């Protein structure tokens, strides 16, 4: 089956990466909207416009299902996409539910883009699952910027993380929810800041499991591939075929593999 996966940028690769592990027999078309990243600082109307164009593009390339591998685009555009297109369209939302259900008393921090934090979709989710008001929200838009320039382990990244969390007492948090796909790249720094006792929770495995269920695909438990020759990569409509950019994507997959179980 041909599955289209898109994001504003390289964050969505973390979902593709997980899909490679679990669904090695499927064909993927990955689309990063590198001309318009970051979505997290744009208006809902702009983001919805991009999401519609990309979905149409992926359908034209033969996609039979779409994964919006972007919490930001999901929060503003998923309803509209599902209204227009009659194929399975899966979105992503911060994995608050597993965080609340999997922990008992301490607080939970959700980090995401400013749009995701502001939108009703997250409010509604909290209203449904955060019964005891344990969740705090924090926007971290600069992590998207750092990721897009492949800066994952610098002093600037660590300083930014420290500054952003400075008004919270980190010892009170049992879980950190990565509510933006770009944030996966920073697991080492986030783990370093919060220590070993805080769970880092992203929605990637859950999203891929859900995808397999919806499409009726058997999951492979942990097929170990970093690269699939059947996958195609597009940056804002341009197919990636040059060696330099393919090497860059390969490096990102290696990074994602390295941080996968942190
Ligand atoms: N990776 C996206 C997300 O999950 C959006 C990042 C951005 O473009 O601001 O929210």
XYZ file of C-alpha atoms and ligand atoms in Angstrom:
272
model
C 0.000 0.000 0.000
C 1.164 3.544 -0.745
C 1.107 5.806 2.287
C 1.782 9.548 2.215
C 3.371 11.115 5.300
C 3.821 14.850 5.613
C 5.102 17.501 7.979
C 6.294 21.090 7.778
C 9.836 19.761 7.845
C 12.048 16.979 9.129
C 9.963 16.276 12.247
C 7.715 13.920 10.308
C 10.703 11.741 9.473
C 10.437 10.428 13.013
C 7.031 8.964 12.110
C 8.343 7.553 8.838
C 11.270 6.106 10.785
C 8.905 4.271 13.104
C 6.843 3.125 10.123
C 9.984 1.656 8.535
C 10.436 -0.427 11.663
C 6.868 -1.624 11.911
C 5.563 -1.715 8.328
C 8.555 -2.614 6.162
C 6.435 -3.936 3.313
C 4.564 -0.724 2.631
C 5.508 2.010 0.194
C 5.964 5.499 1.621
C 5.971 8.969 0.126
C 7.408 11.487 2.549
C 6.784 15.193 2.102
C 8.494 17.950 4.115
C 7.207 21.459 3.433
C 10.652 22.978 3.809
C 9.599 26.183 2.031
C 7.026 26.975 4.686
C 8.535 25.597 7.882
C 7.903 26.500 10.704
C 4.141 25.991 10.762
C 4.056 26.644 14.491
C 4.383 30.395 13.972
C 1.819 30.685 11.131
C -1.930 31.286 11.076
C -4.408 28.386 11.038
C -5.658 29.501 7.598
C -2.146 29.401 6.129
C -1.414 25.989 7.623
C -4.731 24.585 6.393
C -3.950 25.865 2.895
C -0.555 24.127 2.884
C -2.021 20.918 4.292
C -4.663 20.800 1.556
C -2.139 21.341 -1.216
C 0.188 18.684 0.156
C -2.606 16.160 0.600
C -3.674 16.698 -3.004
C -0.053 16.337 -4.129
C 0.322 13.036 -2.284
C -2.959 11.737 -3.699
C -1.772 12.635 -7.180
C 1.342 10.575 -6.472
C -0.856 7.602 -5.668
C -1.138 7.759 -1.865
C -4.011 5.653 -0.562
C -3.781 6.958 2.991
C -2.258 10.043 4.582
C -0.505 10.571 7.883
C -0.317 14.177 8.997
C 2.954 13.723 10.884
C 2.628 17.151 12.403
C 0.780 18.027 15.579
C 0.433 21.629 14.438
C -1.210 20.851 11.089
C -3.389 18.219 12.756
C -4.649 20.680 15.320
C -5.878 23.173 12.730
C -6.478 21.256 9.496
C -7.405 17.628 10.072
C -11.143 18.194 10.113
C -11.046 20.086 6.833
C -8.834 17.423 5.199
C -11.215 14.674 6.263
C -14.157 16.682 4.979
C -12.590 17.028 1.525
C -10.832 13.705 0.995
C -12.413 10.333 1.196
C -9.391 8.246 2.168
C -7.987 7.390 5.609
C -6.312 10.503 7.030
C -4.542 10.074 10.332
C -3.370 12.932 12.463
C -1.166 13.317 15.495
C -1.917 14.873 18.817
C 0.279 15.179 21.896
C 0.277 11.806 23.683
C -1.377 13.194 26.810
C -3.650 10.208 27.329
C -0.887 7.601 27.691
C 1.016 10.051 29.891
C -1.933 10.551 32.237
C -2.858 6.868 32.246
C 0.687 5.599 32.618
C 1.638 7.716 35.617
C 0.102 8.323 38.987
C 0.647 11.481 40.855
C 3.331 13.865 39.728
C 2.939 16.509 37.056
C 3.121 16.104 33.274
C 4.658 18.660 30.926
C 3.513 18.933 27.315
C 5.827 20.773 24.939
C 4.646 21.721 21.448
C 4.511 24.617 18.993
C 2.632 27.836 19.896
C -0.196 26.921 17.496
C -0.694 23.468 19.021
C -0.635 24.943 22.527
C -3.192 27.635 21.629
C -5.653 25.554 19.663
C -8.941 24.161 20.982
C -8.002 20.643 19.948
C -5.484 20.384 22.793
C -7.861 22.128 25.255
C -10.561 19.595 24.356
C -8.139 16.721 24.813
C -7.090 18.017 28.247
C -10.694 18.503 29.193
C -11.344 14.847 28.364
C -8.293 13.193 29.882
C -6.622 15.502 32.415
C -9.155 14.988 35.174
C -6.809 15.951 37.994
C -5.241 18.940 36.249
C -1.757 17.502 36.258
C -0.734 18.816 32.847
C 1.285 21.968 32.143
C 1.840 23.343 28.635
C 4.895 25.005 27.171
C 5.617 26.248 23.642
C 9.169 25.625 22.382
C 9.226 26.975 18.814
C 12.984 27.385 18.635
C 13.533 23.641 18.799
C 11.937 23.485 15.341
C 14.434 26.056 14.091
C 17.374 24.185 15.635
C 16.184 20.907 14.136
C 15.823 22.373 10.675
C 19.438 23.459 10.748
C 20.512 20.063 12.045
C 21.677 21.532 15.330
C 20.736 18.938 17.933
C 23.402 18.856 20.613
C 24.768 22.382 20.912
C 25.219 24.592 23.944
C 22.564 26.929 22.459
C 20.067 24.063 22.448
C 20.832 23.224 26.088
C 20.648 26.896 27.088
C 17.310 27.293 25.346
C 15.905 24.193 27.054
C 17.115 25.406 30.448
C 15.682 28.902 29.936
C 12.303 27.674 28.729
C 11.851 25.396 31.711
C 13.303 27.841 34.231
C 9.978 28.793 35.772
C 9.035 25.160 36.442
C 10.411 22.861 39.136
C 11.667 19.906 37.080
C 11.648 17.532 40.037
C 7.836 17.671 40.052
C 7.473 16.129 36.576
C 7.080 12.417 35.981
C 6.535 12.741 32.223
C 7.435 15.010 29.358
C 5.179 14.710 26.310
C 6.815 15.613 22.999
C 3.885 17.277 21.252
C 5.799 18.190 18.118
C 7.469 15.683 15.849
C 10.578 17.855 15.520
C 11.280 17.451 19.234
C 12.285 13.788 18.924
C 15.749 14.828 17.778
C 16.379 16.515 21.145
C 15.697 13.561 23.401
C 19.327 13.432 24.654
C 19.236 17.070 25.857
C 15.722 16.752 27.271
C 16.695 13.554 29.073
C 19.824 15.296 30.350
C 17.742 18.153 31.735
C 14.975 16.071 33.342
C 17.058 13.076 34.433
C 16.320 9.363 34.254
C 13.110 9.333 36.271
C 11.026 11.402 33.875
C 9.330 9.513 31.045
C 9.775 11.015 27.586
C 6.628 10.244 25.619
C 6.141 10.781 21.896
C 3.199 9.676 19.809
C 5.077 7.930 17.009
C 4.629 4.289 17.895
C 0.987 4.900 18.754
C 0.431 6.655 15.431
C 1.999 3.824 13.433
C 0.026 1.225 15.403
C -3.142 3.173 14.691
C -2.218 3.411 11.001
C -1.756 -0.359 10.808
C -5.122 -0.915 12.495
C -7.002 1.495 10.257
C -5.488 0.034 7.087
C -5.692 -3.555 8.295
C -1.933 -4.074 7.911
C 0.009 -6.654 9.866
C 2.741 -5.093 11.989
C 6.249 -6.349 12.123
C 7.467 -6.079 15.659
C 10.800 -4.557 15.048
C 12.125 -4.874 11.588
C 15.473 -3.151 11.553
C 15.807 -0.915 8.534
C 16.888 2.685 8.300
C 16.187 3.200 4.671
C 13.715 1.821 2.182
C 14.422 1.851 -1.513
C 10.749 2.081 -2.322
C 10.271 5.302 -0.334
C 10.251 8.637 -2.095
C 11.110 11.927 -0.451
C 9.844 15.358 -1.471
C 10.772 18.789 -0.164
C 7.917 21.194 -0.990
C 7.044 19.384 -4.201
C 10.607 18.640 -5.366
C 11.622 15.013 -5.372
C 14.907 14.428 -3.582
C 17.287 12.554 -5.842
C 20.642 14.264 -5.301
C 23.224 12.511 -3.220
C 23.869 15.388 -0.832
C 20.241 15.659 0.299
C 19.789 11.884 0.383
C 22.847 11.703 2.639
C 21.327 14.391 4.849
C 18.103 12.346 5.150
C 20.135 9.268 5.921
C 21.967 11.135 8.698
C 18.619 12.166 10.153
C 17.440 8.543 10.173
C 20.649 7.570 11.959
C 19.998 10.257 14.546
C 16.424 9.047 14.991
C 17.621 5.487 15.463
C 20.118 6.623 18.060
C 17.533 8.559 20.085
C 14.663 6.109 19.573
C 14.695 4.512 23.009
C 15.939 7.392 25.131
N 6.640 19.145 13.360
C 5.481 19.921 13.550
C 4.652 19.507 14.742
O 4.597 18.389 15.035
C 5.528 21.396 13.290
C 6.743 22.176 13.560
C 6.661 23.548 12.925
O 6.705 23.615 11.706
O 6.517 24.534 13.649
O 4.016 20.261 15.363
